[in-house]
Amino acid sequence: MAQKARVLIDCQDSQGLVYQISKVFYDRKLNIDNNREFVDKEKNKFFMRSVISGDFVIDEIKEALTLALPNDATIRIIEPKSKKIILMATKESHCLGDILIRWASNELEANIEAVISNHNDLKELTNRFNIPFIHIGTEDLSREEHEQKVIKVLDTFDFDYIVLAKYMRILSSDFVDYYPKKIINIHHSFLPAFIGANPYKQAHTRGVKIIGATAHYVTSDLDEGPIISQDVISVNHRLEWRDMQRAGRDVEKIVLARALSFVFNDRVFVHGNKTIIF
Amino acid sequence: MAQKARVLIDCQDSQGLVYQISKVFYDRKLNIDNNREFVDKEKNKFFMRSVISGDFVIDEIKEALTLALPNDATIRIIEPKSKKIILMATKESHCLGDILIRWASNELEANIEAVISNHNDLKELTNRFNIPFIHIGTEDLSREEHEQKVIKVLDTFDFDYIVLAKYMRILSSDFVDYYPKKIINIHHSFLPAFIGANPYKQAHTRGVKIIGATAHYVTSDLDEGPIISQDVISVNHRLEWRDMQRAGRDVEKIVLARALSFVFNDRVFVHGNKTIIF
Amino acid sequence: MAQKARVLIDCQDSQGLVYQISKVFYDRKLNIDNNREFVDKEKNKFFMRSVISGDFVIDEIKEALTLALPNDATIRIIEPKSKKIILMATKESHCLGDILIRWASNELEANIEAVISNHNDLKELTNRFNIPFIHIGTEDLSREEHEQKVIKVLDTFDFDYIVLAKYMRILSSDFVDYYPKKIINIHHSFLPAFIGANPYKQAHTRGVKIIGATAHYVTSDLDEGPIISQDVISVNHRLEWRDMQRAGRDVEKIVLARALSFVFNDRVFVHGNKTIIF
Amino acid sequence: MAQKARVLIDCQDSQGLVYQISKVFYDRKLNIDNNREFVDKEKNKFFMRSVISGDFVIDEIKEALTLALPNDATIRIIEPKSKKIILMATKESHCLGDILIRWASNELEANIEAVISNHNDLKELTNRFNIPFIHIGTEDLSREEHEQKVIKVLDTFDFDYIVLAKYMRILSSDFVDYYPKKIINIHHSFLPAFIGANPYKQAHTRGVKIIGATAHYVTSDLDEGPIISQDVISVNHRLEWRDMQRAGRDVEKIVLARALSFVFNDRVFVHGNKTIIF
């Protein structure tokens, strides 16, 4: 039976890259099921994602590609399989609930190892799905102390990504740097509009006619990480800010789910402060 | 033949306003073709727009409503007719062109009295429609001097609104205050994201997945006036900022046209820094 | 403490209706928290929905309105409270799961009395929320016999609405007529496009660039009932029909949830084969 | 200075196609500025569009590709230049006007050779842009006779595409077959919903909550040709069908413009009754 793998390459752009890469596949009689390239001309950078199938040994292909490509090339060859994730949440249930339902329906493309929360509100919901719920309260703890406790718990798990499903606590740079490109957040505004606290209240005060949500990688710059997915809905003067919050929930959960699907399928390159999504 | 008028009322909210207003119409055997109300509970303010038809004298109705309503009530009774507008533009043709086509097709609900520009680029396009094009260059002029020249020209016209159809010069507070609630602008971003210069470049740098446009009343706070209409389109990593600019043009012109239609039909209340659109 | 009620009126249009209705409220010193009217000029029909608060007896107001309004008027005065619903589903979990999560988060504005299904696939999910799951298999049963069994079960419950959350069996006219304006369905296409079986396959075959979903009241005309809510998403040539189905799930569940929110808040008038939503 | 060309290839799918094609480019030291591939697995068909730059002779590359690729391969190498188009329209000005403005602003990527119409209404608008307007009335003519007159006029022009910018007459199969893959139409509904006459009236009667527009290649099956672009807007019960028509105009013109941009940039493959757009 044929194997499958996702090959993700990025390097300085130069002539012949597609040729060199496809030659490696061709010489091994591999099928290319899917192929996407992009060149950032401003930065002179090449990106390619191929889904290959056939009979191959990953290390051998990696070696061949390394030989064929410039020295600066980053080459990742990933077998398609369920990711392992940790969810972090606070009190709101819509994003967590949506992910739990997808998981229970085998549509998540990831396994939820645990839910960590600074509150107890979501324990019952999580337990309905027999997933470990770990409460790490913040009382009497400095931000650093709390994060150390979280890291200690995280260390007991093997995971690919941390998903902040409405985790309403700011993470320190130290924490974020500890898990580079591994933390995905849903922000309840159409970034970069309404950075910071209570974006729906801000949106209401500003009188906007559209509100939105943004899923992004978390970096040490708050609300400034590479954006993966965004969407919006129309609002009008009849909505008070709590109505906007309510209406926004559906956007938030769908935007987050879409972003997770991109990430779990290895379709995302992080490129400086941006993403390239194939 | 029955007359028609748009009655716009706003005042402090209190019990019985709809009753008092509809009584004035009922006592005069007028038809209500359309009726919309809104109460801003936070500010305790009542808004109503009725389209009435029948046999009436505007001043008489206004007097009756004034008697029936609280002292703070603002009552406007407007006969539906084409507004008179002045367009201001700079070099880009898409918004101006879209308005000209609507005008030439009798779909604008306004008459274009003149196009004023700080450049000559749009003269040919304007002249195709036999509309006066007035070039007021900025060379060797301070902002104040330039604006004085513009005001001098504007003074020679009778008009209801100034429409900034991609007029790429910042207007001073003095100018703006001279035409309160009379200037409508199209901003090439989804406000409040990307305030200021070259929003498409900013959007590209930030790596957003959606871009937009905003039509708003101009106040002395740059890019902060009451929003009338907004819309967005999806973008991705393949678009350079000039591609975003190109893609954004269609959103800009449609959002502006939609806002103008609201305004020209007297469907907009300006309420603090927001709009209520019926 | 002030009572609240939703007053829904529809009748032949004539002069003075708003006046007559608001007079009833005014005479009783009631507040109008929200008021919306619409006149279908083609059919000469008037619709109004008011949310009133104050001190009142529903029957007394109903009587007063009956006296004040034309004979053909339909007057409903509804106290805002949770509706009772029965869910019917088949195998797909996304709509059912979404409703369950909203219910568990107190966001549904309805209580789920039971889930009825022609299959057993969703039993586990339903049981996670301790909601009765009733399996009524179709084996060896005619459509009529099966529906009789369903009706027998339904008769044991007190409910306001039946929600078909991807119930993939056609209901007979007899069944539908038994529950007039009480059955709400989510159809997995942008009606009236792709009526009938497997709309995603049809959409794929036709090569459309946008797919959608439609929530509607069920009438005896299959896929022809009054539409409550619709939404769409973009697709492209890269999606096979199963990808479209997957992408469509998120639209389906959001469209259904939006429709249910309208219905449960008594914001919907059914007017011939259309809806008026305030 | 480097030349540029768009290379469009489609053929039966097989192993090594990307390799074979990129080898041809690599051997000639050409740059690939942009590269997109797609495999229709169901039909086992491969599609690729490359934008190449460098020093080359088109015929030589075509020959090399022909040798490298399977016999059934269709290879098109197109120099990027303005297309030549004929517009056909009837009475409505919004699509024609939008195209004229883009043309006058050098944003159309095509030159308008002439406007042909069965009515005289759009003569004035066309003449504002000094473009030949040719009126071919239908009075006393059979469909065949009228079309023969149109073909006779078309024969006097050299053109790449006929754009039906709201040409409200059905074209016969004979006419359509005479210009295969050369006629682009804008249909005023979200196909396949509301095929046929007056889709807005149909949409109003059906009570839909969203209306749309579809740009497609014209084939002898009315309203059934390959779809290039679609978009929608929300509507509600307050819109009469003429309001829907008015609201729909903006969608129609934007959808048509988007489709034309795809076509004029040679980004579209017609594949059976579908399009692949790179």
PDB file of N, CA, C and O in Angstrom, chain C residues 112-136:
ATOM      1  N   ILE C 112     -34.316  21.142  25.307  1.00  0.00           N
ATOM      2  CA  ILE C 112     -34.409  19.971  24.441  1.00  0.00           C
ATOM      3  C   ILE C 112     -35.099  18.847  25.216  1.00  0.00           C
ATOM      4  O   ILE C 112     -34.539  18.309  26.164  1.00  0.00           O
ATOM      5  N   GLU C 113     -36.309  18.515  24.806  1.00  0.00           N
ATOM      6  CA  GLU C 113     -37.062  17.476  25.515  1.00  0.00           C
ATOM      7  C   GLU C 113     -36.553  16.082  25.163  1.00  0.00           C
ATOM      8  O   GLU C 113     -36.509  15.207  26.027  1.00  0.00           O
ATOM      9  N   ALA C 114     -36.178  15.898  23.904  1.00  0.00           N
ATOM     10  CA  ALA C 114     -35.697  14.577  23.483  1.00  0.00           C
ATOM     11  C   ALA C 114     -35.078  14.680  22.105  1.00  0.00           C
ATOM     12  O   ALA C 114     -35.320  15.638  21.360  1.00  0.00           O
ATOM     13  N   VAL C 115     -34.247  13.692  21.786  1.00  0.00           N
ATOM     14  CA  VAL C 115     -33.724  13.536  20.430  1.00  0.00           C
ATOM     15  C   VAL C 115     -34.318  12.239  19.876  1.00  0.00           C
ATOM     16  O   VAL C 115     -34.206  11.181  20.506  1.00  0.00           O
ATOM     17  N   ILE C 116     -34.958  12.349  18.734  1.00  0.00           N
ATOM     18  CA  ILE C 116     -35.523  11.170  18.075  1.00  0.00           C
ATOM     19  C   ILE C 116     -34.708  10.903  16.815  1.00  0.00           C
ATOM     20  O   ILE C 116     -34.416  11.830  16.064  1.00  0.00           O
ATOM     21  N   SER C 117     -34.348   9.659  16.593  1.00  0.00           N
ATOM     22  CA  SER C 117     -33.545   9.363  15.407  1.00  0.00           C
ATOM     23  C   SER C 117     -33.941   8.041  14.776  1.00  0.00           C
ATOM     24  O   SER C 117     -34.350   7.106  15.476  1.00  0.00           O
ATOM     25  N   ASN C 118     -33.800   7.958  13.469  1.00  0.00           N
ATOM     26  CA  ASN C 118     -34.028   6.702  12.769  1.00  0.00           C
ATOM     27  C   ASN C 118     -32.785   5.814  12.781  1.00  0.00           C
ATOM     28  O   ASN C 118     -32.795   4.715  12.232  1.00  0.00           O
ATOM     29  N   HIS C 119     -31.698   6.296  13.378  1.00  0.00           N
ATOM     30  CA  HIS C 119     -30.476   5.500  13.521  1.00  0.00           C
ATOM     31  C   HIS C 119     -29.950   5.620  14.943  1.00  0.00           C
ATOM     32  O   HIS C 119     -30.422   6.457  15.719  1.00  0.00           O
ATOM     33  N   ASN C 120     -28.929   4.830  15.239  1.00  0.00           N
ATOM     34  CA  ASN C 120     -28.400   4.834  16.601  1.00  0.00           C
ATOM     35  C   ASN C 120     -27.099   5.615  16.752  1.00  0.00           C
ATOM     36  O   ASN C 120     -26.565   5.749  17.853  1.00  0.00           O
ATOM     37  N   ASP C 121     -26.598   6.151  15.613  1.00  0.00           N
ATOM     38  CA  ASP C 121     -25.268   6.769  15.609  1.00  0.00           C
ATOM     39  C   ASP C 121     -25.115   7.905  16.605  1.00  0.00           C
ATOM     40  O   ASP C 121     -24.027   8.144  17.125  1.00  0.00           O
ATOM     41  N   LEU C 122     -26.161   8.652  16.853  1.00  0.00           N
ATOM     42  CA  LEU C 122     -26.035   9.861  17.666  1.00  0.00           C
ATOM     43  C   LEU C 122     -26.433   9.648  19.128  1.00  0.00           C
ATOM     44  O   LEU C 122     -26.499  10.599  19.904  1.00  0.00           O
ATOM     45  N   LYS C 123     -26.666   8.401  19.449  1.00  0.00           N
ATOM     46  CA  LYS C 123     -27.074   8.071  20.825  1.00  0.00           C
ATOM     47  C   LYS C 123     -25.989   8.476  21.833  1.00  0.00           C
ATOM     48  O   LYS C 123     -26.273   9.125  22.839  1.00  0.00           O
ATOM     49  N   GLU C 124     -24.758   8.117  21.525  1.00  0.00           N
ATOM     50  CA  GLU C 124     -23.680   8.385  22.478  1.00  0.00           C
ATOM     51  C   GLU C 124     -23.531   9.890  22.710  1.00  0.00           C
ATOM     52  O   GLU C 124     -23.436  10.357  23.851  1.00  0.00           O
ATOM     53  N   LEU C 125     -23.535  10.641  21.629  1.00  0.00           N
ATOM     54  CA  LEU C 125     -23.383  12.102  21.749  1.00  0.00           C
ATOM     55  C   LEU C 125     -24.522  12.684  22.578  1.00  0.00           C
ATOM     56  O   LEU C 125     -24.304  13.512  23.472  1.00  0.00           O
ATOM     57  N   THR C 126     -25.731  12.253  22.277  1.00  0.00           N
ATOM     58  CA  THR C 126     -26.895  12.778  23.009  1.00  0.00           C
ATOM     59  C   THR C 126     -26.807  12.428  24.488  1.00  0.00           C
ATOM     60  O   THR C 126     -27.075  13.261  25.366  1.00  0.00           O
ATOM     61  N   ASN C 127     -26.404  11.197  24.748  1.00  0.00           N
ATOM     62  CA  ASN C 127     -26.335  10.753  26.141  1.00  0.00           C
ATOM     63  C   ASN C 127     -25.294  11.519  26.955  1.00  0.00           C
ATOM     64  O   ASN C 127     -25.432  11.652  28.172  1.00  0.00           O
ATOM     65  N   ARG C 128     -24.248  12.002  26.278  1.00  0.00           N
ATOM     66  CA  ARG C 128     -23.253  12.817  26.987  1.00  0.00           C
ATOM     67  C   ARG C 128     -23.923  14.008  27.684  1.00  0.00           C
ATOM     68  O   ARG C 128     -23.390  14.568  28.632  1.00  0.00           O
ATOM     69  N   PHE C 129     -25.079  14.418  27.143  1.00  0.00           N
ATOM     70  CA  PHE C 129     -25.760  15.589  27.694  1.00  0.00           C
ATOM     71  C   PHE C 129     -27.002  15.183  28.505  1.00  0.00           C
ATOM     72  O   PHE C 129     -27.823  16.023  28.842  1.00  0.00           O
ATOM     73  N   ASN C 130     -27.107  13.891  28.778  1.00  0.00           N
ATOM     74  CA  ASN C 130     -28.225  13.367  29.585  1.00  0.00           C
ATOM     75  C   ASN C 130     -29.583  13.770  29.023  1.00  0.00           C
ATOM     76  O   ASN C 130     -30.503  14.098  29.774  1.00  0.00           O
ATOM     77  N   ILE C 131     -29.695  13.729  27.735  1.00  0.00           N
ATOM     78  CA  ILE C 131     -30.966  14.025  27.090  1.00  0.00           C
ATOM     79  C   ILE C 131     -31.509  12.720  26.526  1.00  0.00           C
ATOM     80  O   ILE C 131     -30.752  11.912  25.966  1.00  0.00           O
ATOM     81  N   PRO C 132     -32.814  12.479  26.691  1.00  0.00           N
ATOM     82  CA  PRO C 132     -33.387  11.218  26.194  1.00  0.00           C
ATOM     83  C   PRO C 132     -33.147  11.056  24.690  1.00  0.00           C
ATOM     84  O   PRO C 132     -33.435  11.984  23.912  1.00  0.00           O
ATOM     85  N   PHE C 133     -32.630   9.913  24.316  1.00  0.00           N
ATOM     86  CA  PHE C 133     -32.426   9.585  22.911  1.00  0.00           C
ATOM     87  C   PHE C 133     -33.374   8.444  22.565  1.00  0.00           C
ATOM     88  O   PHE C 133     -33.315   7.374  23.171  1.00  0.00           O
ATOM     89  N   ILE C 134     -34.227   8.686  21.598  1.00  0.00           N
ATOM     90  CA  ILE C 134     -35.213   7.666  21.254  1.00  0.00           C
ATOM     91  C   ILE C 134     -34.978   7.199  19.829  1.00  0.00           C
ATOM     92  O   ILE C 134     -35.108   7.977  18.875  1.00  0.00           O
ATOM     93  N   HIS C 135     -34.613   5.939  19.711  1.00  0.00           N
ATOM     94  CA  HIS C 135     -34.344   5.368  18.390  1.00  0.00           C
ATOM     95  C   HIS C 135     -35.625   4.742  17.850  1.00  0.00           C
ATOM     96  O   HIS C 135     -36.221   3.867  18.477  1.00  0.00           O
ATOM     97  N   ILE C 136     -36.031   5.214  16.668  1.00  0.00           N
ATOM     98  CA  ILE C 136     -37.188   4.603  16.010  1.00  0.00           C
ATOM     99  C   ILE C 136     -36.737   4.141  14.634  1.00  0.00           C
ATOM    100  O   ILE C 136     -36.703   4.925  13.678  1.00  0.00           O
TER     101      ILE C 136
END
